[in-house]
PDB file of C-alpha atoms in Angstrom:
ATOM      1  CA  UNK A   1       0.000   0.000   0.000  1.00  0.00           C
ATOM      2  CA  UNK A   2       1.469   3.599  -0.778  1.00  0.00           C
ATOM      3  CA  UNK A   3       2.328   5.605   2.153  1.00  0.00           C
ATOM      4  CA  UNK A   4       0.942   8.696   0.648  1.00  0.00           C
ATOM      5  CA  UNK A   5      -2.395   8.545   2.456  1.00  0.00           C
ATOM      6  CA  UNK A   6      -2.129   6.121   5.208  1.00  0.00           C
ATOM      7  CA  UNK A   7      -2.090   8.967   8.158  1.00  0.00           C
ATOM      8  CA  UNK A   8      -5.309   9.973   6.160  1.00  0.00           C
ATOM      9  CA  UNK A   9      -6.740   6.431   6.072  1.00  0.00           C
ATOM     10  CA  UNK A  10      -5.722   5.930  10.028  1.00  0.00           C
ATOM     11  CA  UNK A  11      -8.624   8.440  10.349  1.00  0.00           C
ATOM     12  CA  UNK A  12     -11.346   7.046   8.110  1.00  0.00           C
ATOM     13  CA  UNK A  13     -10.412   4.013   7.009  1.00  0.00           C
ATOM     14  CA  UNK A  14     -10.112   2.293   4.056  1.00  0.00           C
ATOM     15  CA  UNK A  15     -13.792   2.412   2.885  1.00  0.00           C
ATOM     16  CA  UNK A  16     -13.162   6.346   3.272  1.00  0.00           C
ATOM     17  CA  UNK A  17      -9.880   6.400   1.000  1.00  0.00           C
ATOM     18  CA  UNK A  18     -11.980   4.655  -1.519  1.00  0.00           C
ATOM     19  CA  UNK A  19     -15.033   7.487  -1.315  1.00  0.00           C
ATOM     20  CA  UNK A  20     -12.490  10.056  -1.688  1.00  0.00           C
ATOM     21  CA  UNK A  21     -10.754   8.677  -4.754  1.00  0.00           C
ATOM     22  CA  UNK A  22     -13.340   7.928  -6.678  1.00  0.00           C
ATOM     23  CA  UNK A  23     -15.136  11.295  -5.979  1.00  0.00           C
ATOM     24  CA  UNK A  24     -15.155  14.201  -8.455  1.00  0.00           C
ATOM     25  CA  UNK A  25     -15.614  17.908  -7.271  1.00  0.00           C
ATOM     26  CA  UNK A  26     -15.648  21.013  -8.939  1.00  0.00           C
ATOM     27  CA  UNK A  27     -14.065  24.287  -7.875  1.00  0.00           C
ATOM     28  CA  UNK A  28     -15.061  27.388  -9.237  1.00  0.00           C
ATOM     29  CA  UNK A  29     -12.855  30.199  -8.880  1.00  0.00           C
ATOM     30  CA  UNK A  30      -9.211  29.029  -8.772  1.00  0.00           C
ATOM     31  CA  UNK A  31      -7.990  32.505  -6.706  1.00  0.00           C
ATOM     32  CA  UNK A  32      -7.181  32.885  -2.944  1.00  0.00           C
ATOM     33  CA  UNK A  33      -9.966  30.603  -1.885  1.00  0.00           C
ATOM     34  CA  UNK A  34     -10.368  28.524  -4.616  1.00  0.00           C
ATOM     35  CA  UNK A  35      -6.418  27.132  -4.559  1.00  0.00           C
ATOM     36  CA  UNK A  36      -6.264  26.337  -1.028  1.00  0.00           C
ATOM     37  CA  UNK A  37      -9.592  24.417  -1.414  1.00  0.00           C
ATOM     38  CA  UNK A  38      -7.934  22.475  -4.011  1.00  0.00           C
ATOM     39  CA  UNK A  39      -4.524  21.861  -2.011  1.00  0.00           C
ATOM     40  CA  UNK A  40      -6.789  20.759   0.807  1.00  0.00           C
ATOM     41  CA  UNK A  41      -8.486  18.675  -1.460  1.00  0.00           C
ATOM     42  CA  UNK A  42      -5.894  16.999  -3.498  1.00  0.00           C
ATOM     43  CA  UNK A  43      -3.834  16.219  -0.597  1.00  0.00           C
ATOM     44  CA  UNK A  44      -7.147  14.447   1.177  1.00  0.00           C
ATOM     45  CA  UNK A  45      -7.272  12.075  -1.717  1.00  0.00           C
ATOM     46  CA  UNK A  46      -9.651  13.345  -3.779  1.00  0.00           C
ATOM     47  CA  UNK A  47      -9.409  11.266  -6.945  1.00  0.00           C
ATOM     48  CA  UNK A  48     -10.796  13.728  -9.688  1.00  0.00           C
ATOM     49  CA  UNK A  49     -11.369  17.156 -10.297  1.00  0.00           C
ATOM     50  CA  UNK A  50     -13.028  20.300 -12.650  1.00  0.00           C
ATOM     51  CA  UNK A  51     -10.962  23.354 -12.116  1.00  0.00           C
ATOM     52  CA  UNK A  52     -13.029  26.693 -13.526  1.00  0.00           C
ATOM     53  CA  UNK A  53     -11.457  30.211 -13.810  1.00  0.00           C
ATOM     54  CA  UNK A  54     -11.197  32.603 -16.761  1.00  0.00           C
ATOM     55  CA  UNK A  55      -8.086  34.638 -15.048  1.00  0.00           C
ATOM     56  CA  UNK A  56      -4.155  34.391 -15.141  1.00  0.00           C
ATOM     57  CA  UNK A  57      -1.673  34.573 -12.283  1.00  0.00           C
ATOM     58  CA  UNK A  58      -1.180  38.274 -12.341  1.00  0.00           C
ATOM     59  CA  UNK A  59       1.454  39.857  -9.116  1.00  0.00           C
ATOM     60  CA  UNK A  60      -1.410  41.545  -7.164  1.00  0.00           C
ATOM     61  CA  UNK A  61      -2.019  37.620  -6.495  1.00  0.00           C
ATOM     62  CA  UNK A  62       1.380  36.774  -4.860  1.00  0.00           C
ATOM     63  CA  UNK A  63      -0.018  37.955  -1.384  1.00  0.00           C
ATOM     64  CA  UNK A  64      -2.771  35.230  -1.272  1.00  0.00           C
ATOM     65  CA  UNK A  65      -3.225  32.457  -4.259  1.00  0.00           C
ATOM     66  CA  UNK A  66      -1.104  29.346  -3.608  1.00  0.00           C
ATOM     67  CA  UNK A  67      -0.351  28.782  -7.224  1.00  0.00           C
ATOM     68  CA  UNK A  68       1.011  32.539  -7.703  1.00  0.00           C
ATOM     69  CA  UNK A  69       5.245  32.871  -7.762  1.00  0.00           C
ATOM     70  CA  UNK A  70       7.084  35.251  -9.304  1.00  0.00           C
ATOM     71  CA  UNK A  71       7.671  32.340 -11.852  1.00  0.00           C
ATOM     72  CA  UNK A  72       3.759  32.055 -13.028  1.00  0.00           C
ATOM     73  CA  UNK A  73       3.039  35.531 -13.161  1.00  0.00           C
ATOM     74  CA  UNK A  74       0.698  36.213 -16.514  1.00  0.00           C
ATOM     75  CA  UNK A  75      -0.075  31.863 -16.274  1.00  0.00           C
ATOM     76  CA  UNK A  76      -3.400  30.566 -16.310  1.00  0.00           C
ATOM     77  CA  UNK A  77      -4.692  29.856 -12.948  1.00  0.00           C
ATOM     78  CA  UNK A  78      -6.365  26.499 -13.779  1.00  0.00           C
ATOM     79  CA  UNK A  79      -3.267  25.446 -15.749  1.00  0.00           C
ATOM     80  CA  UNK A  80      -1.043  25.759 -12.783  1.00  0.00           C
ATOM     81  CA  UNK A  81      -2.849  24.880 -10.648  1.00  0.00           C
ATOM     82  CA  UNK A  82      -3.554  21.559 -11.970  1.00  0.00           C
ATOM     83  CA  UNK A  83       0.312  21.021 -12.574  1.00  0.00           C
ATOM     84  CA  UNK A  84       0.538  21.729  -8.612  1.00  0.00           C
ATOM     85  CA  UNK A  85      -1.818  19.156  -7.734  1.00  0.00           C
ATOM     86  CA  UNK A  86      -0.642  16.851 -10.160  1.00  0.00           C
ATOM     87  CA  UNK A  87       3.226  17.158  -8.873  1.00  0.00           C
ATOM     88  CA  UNK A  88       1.372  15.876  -5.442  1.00  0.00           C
ATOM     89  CA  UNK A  89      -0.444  13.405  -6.543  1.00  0.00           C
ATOM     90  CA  UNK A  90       0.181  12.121  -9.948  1.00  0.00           C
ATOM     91  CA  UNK A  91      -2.490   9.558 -10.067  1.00  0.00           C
ATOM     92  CA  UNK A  92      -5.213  12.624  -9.838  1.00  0.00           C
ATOM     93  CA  UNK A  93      -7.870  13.172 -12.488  1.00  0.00           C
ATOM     94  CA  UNK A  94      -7.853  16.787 -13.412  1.00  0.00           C
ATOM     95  CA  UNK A  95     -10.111  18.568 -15.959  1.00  0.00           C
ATOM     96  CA  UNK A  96      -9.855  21.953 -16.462  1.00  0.00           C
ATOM     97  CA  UNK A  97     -12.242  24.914 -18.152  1.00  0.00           C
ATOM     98  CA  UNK A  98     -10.867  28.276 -18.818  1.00  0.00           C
ATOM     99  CA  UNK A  99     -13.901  30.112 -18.641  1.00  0.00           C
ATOM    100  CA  UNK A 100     -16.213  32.389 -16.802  1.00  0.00           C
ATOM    101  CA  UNK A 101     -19.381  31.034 -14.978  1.00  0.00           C
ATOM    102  CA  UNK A 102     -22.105  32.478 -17.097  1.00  0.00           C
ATOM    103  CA  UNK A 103     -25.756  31.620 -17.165  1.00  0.00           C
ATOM    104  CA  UNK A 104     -25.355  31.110 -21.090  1.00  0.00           C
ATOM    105  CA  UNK A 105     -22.735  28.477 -20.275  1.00  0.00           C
ATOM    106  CA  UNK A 106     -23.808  26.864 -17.111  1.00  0.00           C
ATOM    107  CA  UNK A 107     -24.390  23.933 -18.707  1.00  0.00           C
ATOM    108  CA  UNK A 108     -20.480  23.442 -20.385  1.00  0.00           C
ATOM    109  CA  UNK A 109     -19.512  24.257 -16.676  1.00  0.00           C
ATOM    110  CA  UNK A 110     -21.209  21.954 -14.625  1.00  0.00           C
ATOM    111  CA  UNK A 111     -21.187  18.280 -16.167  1.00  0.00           C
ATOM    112  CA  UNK A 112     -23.580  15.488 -14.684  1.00  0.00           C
ATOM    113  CA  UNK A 113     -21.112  13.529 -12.857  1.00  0.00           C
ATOM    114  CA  UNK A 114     -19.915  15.995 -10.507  1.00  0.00           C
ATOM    115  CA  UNK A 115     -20.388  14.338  -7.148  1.00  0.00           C
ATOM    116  CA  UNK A 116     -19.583  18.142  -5.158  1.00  0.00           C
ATOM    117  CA  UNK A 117     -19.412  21.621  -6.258  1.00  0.00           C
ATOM    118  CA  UNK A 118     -17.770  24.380  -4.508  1.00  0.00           C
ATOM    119  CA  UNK A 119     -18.464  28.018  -5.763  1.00  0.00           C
ATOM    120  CA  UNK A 120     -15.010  30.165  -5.277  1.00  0.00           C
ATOM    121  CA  UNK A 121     -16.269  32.845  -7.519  1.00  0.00           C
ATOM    122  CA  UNK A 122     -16.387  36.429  -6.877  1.00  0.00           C
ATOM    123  CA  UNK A 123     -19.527  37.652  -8.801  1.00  0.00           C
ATOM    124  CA  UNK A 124     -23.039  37.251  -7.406  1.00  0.00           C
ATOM    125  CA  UNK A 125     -24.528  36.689 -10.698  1.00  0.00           C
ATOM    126  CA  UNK A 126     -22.094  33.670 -10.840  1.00  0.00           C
ATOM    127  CA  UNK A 127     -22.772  32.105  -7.648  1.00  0.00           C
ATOM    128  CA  UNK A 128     -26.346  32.341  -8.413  1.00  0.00           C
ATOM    129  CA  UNK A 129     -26.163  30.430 -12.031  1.00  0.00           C
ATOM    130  CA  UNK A 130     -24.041  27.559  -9.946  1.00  0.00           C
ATOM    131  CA  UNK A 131     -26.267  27.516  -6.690  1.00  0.00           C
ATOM    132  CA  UNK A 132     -29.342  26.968  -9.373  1.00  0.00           C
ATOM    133  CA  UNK A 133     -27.905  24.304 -11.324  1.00  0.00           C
ATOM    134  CA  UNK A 134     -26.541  22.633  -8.074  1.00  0.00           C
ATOM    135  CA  UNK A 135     -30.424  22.090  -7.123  1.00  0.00           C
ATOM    136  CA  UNK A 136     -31.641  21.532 -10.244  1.00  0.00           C
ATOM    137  CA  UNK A 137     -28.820  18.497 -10.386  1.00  0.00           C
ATOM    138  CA  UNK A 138     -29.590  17.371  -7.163  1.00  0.00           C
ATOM    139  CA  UNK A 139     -25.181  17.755  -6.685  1.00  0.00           C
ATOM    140  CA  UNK A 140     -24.234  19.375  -3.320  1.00  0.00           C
ATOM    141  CA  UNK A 141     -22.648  22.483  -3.111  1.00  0.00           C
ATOM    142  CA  UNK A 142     -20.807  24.819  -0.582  1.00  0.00           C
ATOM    143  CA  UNK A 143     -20.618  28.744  -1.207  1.00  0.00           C
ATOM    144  CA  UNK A 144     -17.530  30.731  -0.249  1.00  0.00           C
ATOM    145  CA  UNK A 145     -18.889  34.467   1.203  1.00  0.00           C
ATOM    146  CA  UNK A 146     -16.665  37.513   1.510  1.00  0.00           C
ATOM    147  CA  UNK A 147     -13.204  37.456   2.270  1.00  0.00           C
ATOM    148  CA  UNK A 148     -11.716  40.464   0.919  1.00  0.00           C
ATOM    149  CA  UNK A 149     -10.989  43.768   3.546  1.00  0.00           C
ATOM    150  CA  UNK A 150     -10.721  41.266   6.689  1.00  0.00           C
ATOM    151  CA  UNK A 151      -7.729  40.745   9.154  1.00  0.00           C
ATOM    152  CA  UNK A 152      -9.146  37.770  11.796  1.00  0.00           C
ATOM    153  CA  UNK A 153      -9.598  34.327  10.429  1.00  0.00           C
ATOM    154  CA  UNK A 154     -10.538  33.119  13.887  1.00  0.00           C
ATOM    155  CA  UNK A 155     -14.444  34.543  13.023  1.00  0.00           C
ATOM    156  CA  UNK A 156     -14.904  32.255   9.539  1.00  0.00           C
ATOM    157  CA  UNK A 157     -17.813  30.647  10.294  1.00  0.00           C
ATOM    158  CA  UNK A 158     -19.612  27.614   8.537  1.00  0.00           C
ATOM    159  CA  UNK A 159     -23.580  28.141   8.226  1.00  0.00           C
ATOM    160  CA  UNK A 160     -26.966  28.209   6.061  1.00  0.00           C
ATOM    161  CA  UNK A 161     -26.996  31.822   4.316  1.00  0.00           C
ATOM    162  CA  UNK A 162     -30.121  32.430   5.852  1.00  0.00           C
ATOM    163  CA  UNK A 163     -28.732  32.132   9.166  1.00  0.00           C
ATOM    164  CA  UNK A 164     -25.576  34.341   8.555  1.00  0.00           C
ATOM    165  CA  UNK A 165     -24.944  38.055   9.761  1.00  0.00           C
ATOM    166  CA  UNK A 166     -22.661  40.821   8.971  1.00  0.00           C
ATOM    167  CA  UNK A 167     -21.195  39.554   5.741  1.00  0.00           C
ATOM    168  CA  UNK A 168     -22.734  42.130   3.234  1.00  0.00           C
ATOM    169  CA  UNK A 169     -22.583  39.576   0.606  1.00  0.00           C
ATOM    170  CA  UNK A 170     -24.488  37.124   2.354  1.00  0.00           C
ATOM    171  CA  UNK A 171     -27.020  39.901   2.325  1.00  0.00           C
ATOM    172  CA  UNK A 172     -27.157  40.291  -1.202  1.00  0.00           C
ATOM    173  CA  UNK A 173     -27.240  36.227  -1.944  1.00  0.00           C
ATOM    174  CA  UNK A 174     -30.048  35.680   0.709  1.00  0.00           C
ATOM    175  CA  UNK A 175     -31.860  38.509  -1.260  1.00  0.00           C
ATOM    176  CA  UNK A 176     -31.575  37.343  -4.656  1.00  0.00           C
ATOM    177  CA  UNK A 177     -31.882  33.306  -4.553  1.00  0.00           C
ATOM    178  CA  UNK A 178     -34.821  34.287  -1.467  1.00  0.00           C
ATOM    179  CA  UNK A 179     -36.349  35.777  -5.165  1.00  0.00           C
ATOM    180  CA  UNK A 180     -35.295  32.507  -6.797  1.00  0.00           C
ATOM    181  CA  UNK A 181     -37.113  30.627  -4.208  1.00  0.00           C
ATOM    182  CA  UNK A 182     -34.154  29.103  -2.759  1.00  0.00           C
ATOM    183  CA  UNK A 183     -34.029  28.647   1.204  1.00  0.00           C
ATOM    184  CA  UNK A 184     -31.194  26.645   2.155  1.00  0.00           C
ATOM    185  CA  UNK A 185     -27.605  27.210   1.121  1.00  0.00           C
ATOM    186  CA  UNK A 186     -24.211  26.209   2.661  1.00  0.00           C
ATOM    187  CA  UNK A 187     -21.577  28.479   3.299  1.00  0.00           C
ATOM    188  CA  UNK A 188     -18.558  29.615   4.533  1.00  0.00           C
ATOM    189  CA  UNK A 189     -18.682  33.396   5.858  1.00  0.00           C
ATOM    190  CA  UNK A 190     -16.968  35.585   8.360  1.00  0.00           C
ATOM    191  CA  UNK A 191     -18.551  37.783  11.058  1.00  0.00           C
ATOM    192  CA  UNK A 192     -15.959  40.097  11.258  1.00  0.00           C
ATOM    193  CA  UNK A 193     -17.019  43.245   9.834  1.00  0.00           C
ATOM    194  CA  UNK A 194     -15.095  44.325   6.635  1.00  0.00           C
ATOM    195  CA  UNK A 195     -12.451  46.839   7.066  1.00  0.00           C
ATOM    196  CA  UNK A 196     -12.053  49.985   4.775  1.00  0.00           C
ATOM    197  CA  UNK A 197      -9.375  50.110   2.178  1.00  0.00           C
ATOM    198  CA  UNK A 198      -6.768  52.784   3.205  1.00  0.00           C
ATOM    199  CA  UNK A 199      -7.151  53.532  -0.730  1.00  0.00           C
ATOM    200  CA  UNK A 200      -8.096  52.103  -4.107  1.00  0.00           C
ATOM    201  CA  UNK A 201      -5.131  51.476  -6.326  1.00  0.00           C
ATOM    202  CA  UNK A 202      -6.350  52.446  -9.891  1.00  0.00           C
ATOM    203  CA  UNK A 203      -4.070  50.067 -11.593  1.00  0.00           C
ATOM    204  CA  UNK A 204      -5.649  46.963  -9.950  1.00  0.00           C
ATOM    205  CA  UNK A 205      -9.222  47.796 -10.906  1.00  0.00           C
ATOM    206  CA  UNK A 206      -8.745  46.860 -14.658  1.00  0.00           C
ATOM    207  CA  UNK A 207      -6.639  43.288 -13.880  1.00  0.00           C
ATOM    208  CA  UNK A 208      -8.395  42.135 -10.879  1.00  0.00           C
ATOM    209  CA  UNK A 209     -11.790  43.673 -10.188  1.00  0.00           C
ATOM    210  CA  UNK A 210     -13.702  41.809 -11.715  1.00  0.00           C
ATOM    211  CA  UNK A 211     -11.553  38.218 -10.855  1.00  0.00           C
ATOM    212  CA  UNK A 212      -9.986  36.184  -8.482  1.00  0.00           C
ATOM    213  CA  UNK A 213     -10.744  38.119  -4.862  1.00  0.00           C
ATOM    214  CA  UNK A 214     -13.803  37.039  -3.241  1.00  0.00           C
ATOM    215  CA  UNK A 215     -16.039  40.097  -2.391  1.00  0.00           C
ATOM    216  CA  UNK A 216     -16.997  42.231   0.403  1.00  0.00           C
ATOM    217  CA  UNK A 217     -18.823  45.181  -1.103  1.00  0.00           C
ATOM    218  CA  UNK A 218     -21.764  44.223  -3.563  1.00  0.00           C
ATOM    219  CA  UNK A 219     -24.886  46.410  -2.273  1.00  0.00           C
ATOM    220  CA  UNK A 220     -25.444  46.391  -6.106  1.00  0.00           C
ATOM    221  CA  UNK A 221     -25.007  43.589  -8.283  1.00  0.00           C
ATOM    222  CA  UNK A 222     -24.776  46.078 -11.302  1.00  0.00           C
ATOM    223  CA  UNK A 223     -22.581  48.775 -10.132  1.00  0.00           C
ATOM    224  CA  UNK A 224     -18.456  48.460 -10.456  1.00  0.00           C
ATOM    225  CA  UNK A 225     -17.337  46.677  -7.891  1.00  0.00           C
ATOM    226  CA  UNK A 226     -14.033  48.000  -6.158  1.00  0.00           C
ATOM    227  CA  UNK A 227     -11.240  46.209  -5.145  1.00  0.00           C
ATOM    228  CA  UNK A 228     -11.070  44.655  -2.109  1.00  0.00           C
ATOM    229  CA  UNK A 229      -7.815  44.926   0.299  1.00  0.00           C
ATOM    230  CA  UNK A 230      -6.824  40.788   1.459  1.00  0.00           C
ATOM    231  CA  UNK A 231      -4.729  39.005   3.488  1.00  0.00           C
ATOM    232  CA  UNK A 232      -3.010  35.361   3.247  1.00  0.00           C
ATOM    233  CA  UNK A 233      -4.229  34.308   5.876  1.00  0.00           C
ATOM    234  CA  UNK A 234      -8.052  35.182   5.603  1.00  0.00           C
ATOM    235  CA  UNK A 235      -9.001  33.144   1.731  1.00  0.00           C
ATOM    236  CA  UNK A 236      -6.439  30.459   2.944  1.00  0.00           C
ATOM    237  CA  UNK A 237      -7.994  29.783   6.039  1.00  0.00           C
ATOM    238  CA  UNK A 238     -11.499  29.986   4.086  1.00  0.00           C
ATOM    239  CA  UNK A 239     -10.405  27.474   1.382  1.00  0.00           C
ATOM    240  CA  UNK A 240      -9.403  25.012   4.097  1.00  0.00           C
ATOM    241  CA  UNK A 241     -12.506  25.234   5.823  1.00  0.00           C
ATOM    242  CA  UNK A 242     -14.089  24.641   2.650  1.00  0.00           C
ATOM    243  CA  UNK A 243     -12.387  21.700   1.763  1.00  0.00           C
ATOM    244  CA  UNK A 244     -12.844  20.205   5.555  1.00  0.00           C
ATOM    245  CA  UNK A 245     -16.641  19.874   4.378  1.00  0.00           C
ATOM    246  CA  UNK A 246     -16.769  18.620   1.545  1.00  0.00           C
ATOM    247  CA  UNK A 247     -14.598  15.810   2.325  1.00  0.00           C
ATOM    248  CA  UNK A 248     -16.986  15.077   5.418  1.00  0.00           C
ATOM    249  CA  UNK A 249     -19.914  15.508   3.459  1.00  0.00           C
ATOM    250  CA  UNK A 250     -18.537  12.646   1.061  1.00  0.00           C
ATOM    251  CA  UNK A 251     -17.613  10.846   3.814  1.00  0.00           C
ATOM    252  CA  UNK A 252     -21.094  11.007   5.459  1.00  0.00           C
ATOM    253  CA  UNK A 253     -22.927  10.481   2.586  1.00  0.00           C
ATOM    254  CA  UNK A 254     -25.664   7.356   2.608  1.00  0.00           C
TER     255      UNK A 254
END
């Protein structure tokens, strides 16, 4: 038997390795959440994957994505990160889409056979189109909430939207899929409130506004959103947290 996961399997067993292999899960939104969800995931055995993400590795990432180094600056995200994973466990399945989640493409982005979906995205009109199709599939799916302007990672929290506070974008998801007649959503959201930027560098807005960064400050889905200041330790923490329940959801699964 290969050593690489027998600490894992000392915790839940061989039957368990076996659930986690031959599960596939889907991350959407490859950036400071979205890689460490991955990492998380890849190193708990999961046996197959469906990386999403439009972007590239730009150096306003460096501070916070696990697959950013000088070295894959202007890289695509998915592409890298898949090479990552794959240098850790070369046996993994990896598929990956460089795309944006769109409600015309929903369907490319979210195959049949997806057995969990994790939304890393940063757009609310995104994570709407994936928390739709999640129910319409019948797949589970977990929701990372803001992470952007916050210092304490201590006060991520794991809860139904509808139960949440603070976390203004939990306020505008519970609005619009409340419209959508949703009621029950899992997510991972801090109760820290957000701190204000000290100022809004102009250069970042074109390259990273609209990617990468989970938000903080969406009162309007259509306005321009502004950039969010971040810390490594706040999306990392997130992404772990993320991938903690989705391998005990597999796990617990009937």
């Amino acid at each position: 038997m290969s050593e690489q996961f027998i600490r894992t399997e000392m915790l839940i067993g061989e039957d368990g390795i076996h659930r986690l292999k031959k599960a596939k899960v889907a991350i959407y939104g490859v950036g400071g959440v979205g890689t460490y969800v991955a990492e998380g995931l890849v190193r708990a055995g999961i046996g197959h994957f469906l990386l999403v993400d439009d972007d590239i590795i730009c150096e306003s990432n460096l501070n916070r994505q696990l697959h950013a180094t000088i070295n894959t600056i202007g890289k695509s995200k998915v592409e890298t990160m898949k090479e990552r994973m794959e240098s850790i466990n070369p046996e993994v399945k990896i598929e990956t889409i460089q795309s944006f989640v769109l409600y015309d493409n929903i369907n490319e982005v979210v195959p049949l056979d997806l057995t969990y979906m994790v939304d890393a995205l940063d757009t609310v009109t995104a994570k709407i189109a994936l928390v739709l199709k999640s129910g319409e599939l019948n797949i589970p799916l977990i929701s990372a909430m803001g992470t952007g302007n916050k210092f304490e990672p201590t006060m991520l929290k794991v809860s139904d939207l509808f139960k949440t506070n603070v976390c203004p974008l939990c306020k505008v998801m519970r609005k619009e899929l409340k419209a959508r007649g949703v009621r029950k959503l899992k997510v991972v959201y801090s109760e820290e409130q957000p701190t204000k930027p000290l100022f809004q560098p102009s250069e970042l807005a074109d390259t990273e506004a609209m990617s990468g960064q989970n938000q903080d400050e969406m009162p309007d889905m259509h306005k321009k959103r502004a950039t969010p200041g971040s810390m490594s330790f706040v999306p990392s923490v997130a992404g772990m947290i993320i991938a903690s329940e989705v391998v005990k959801d597999i796990l617990n699964r009937k």
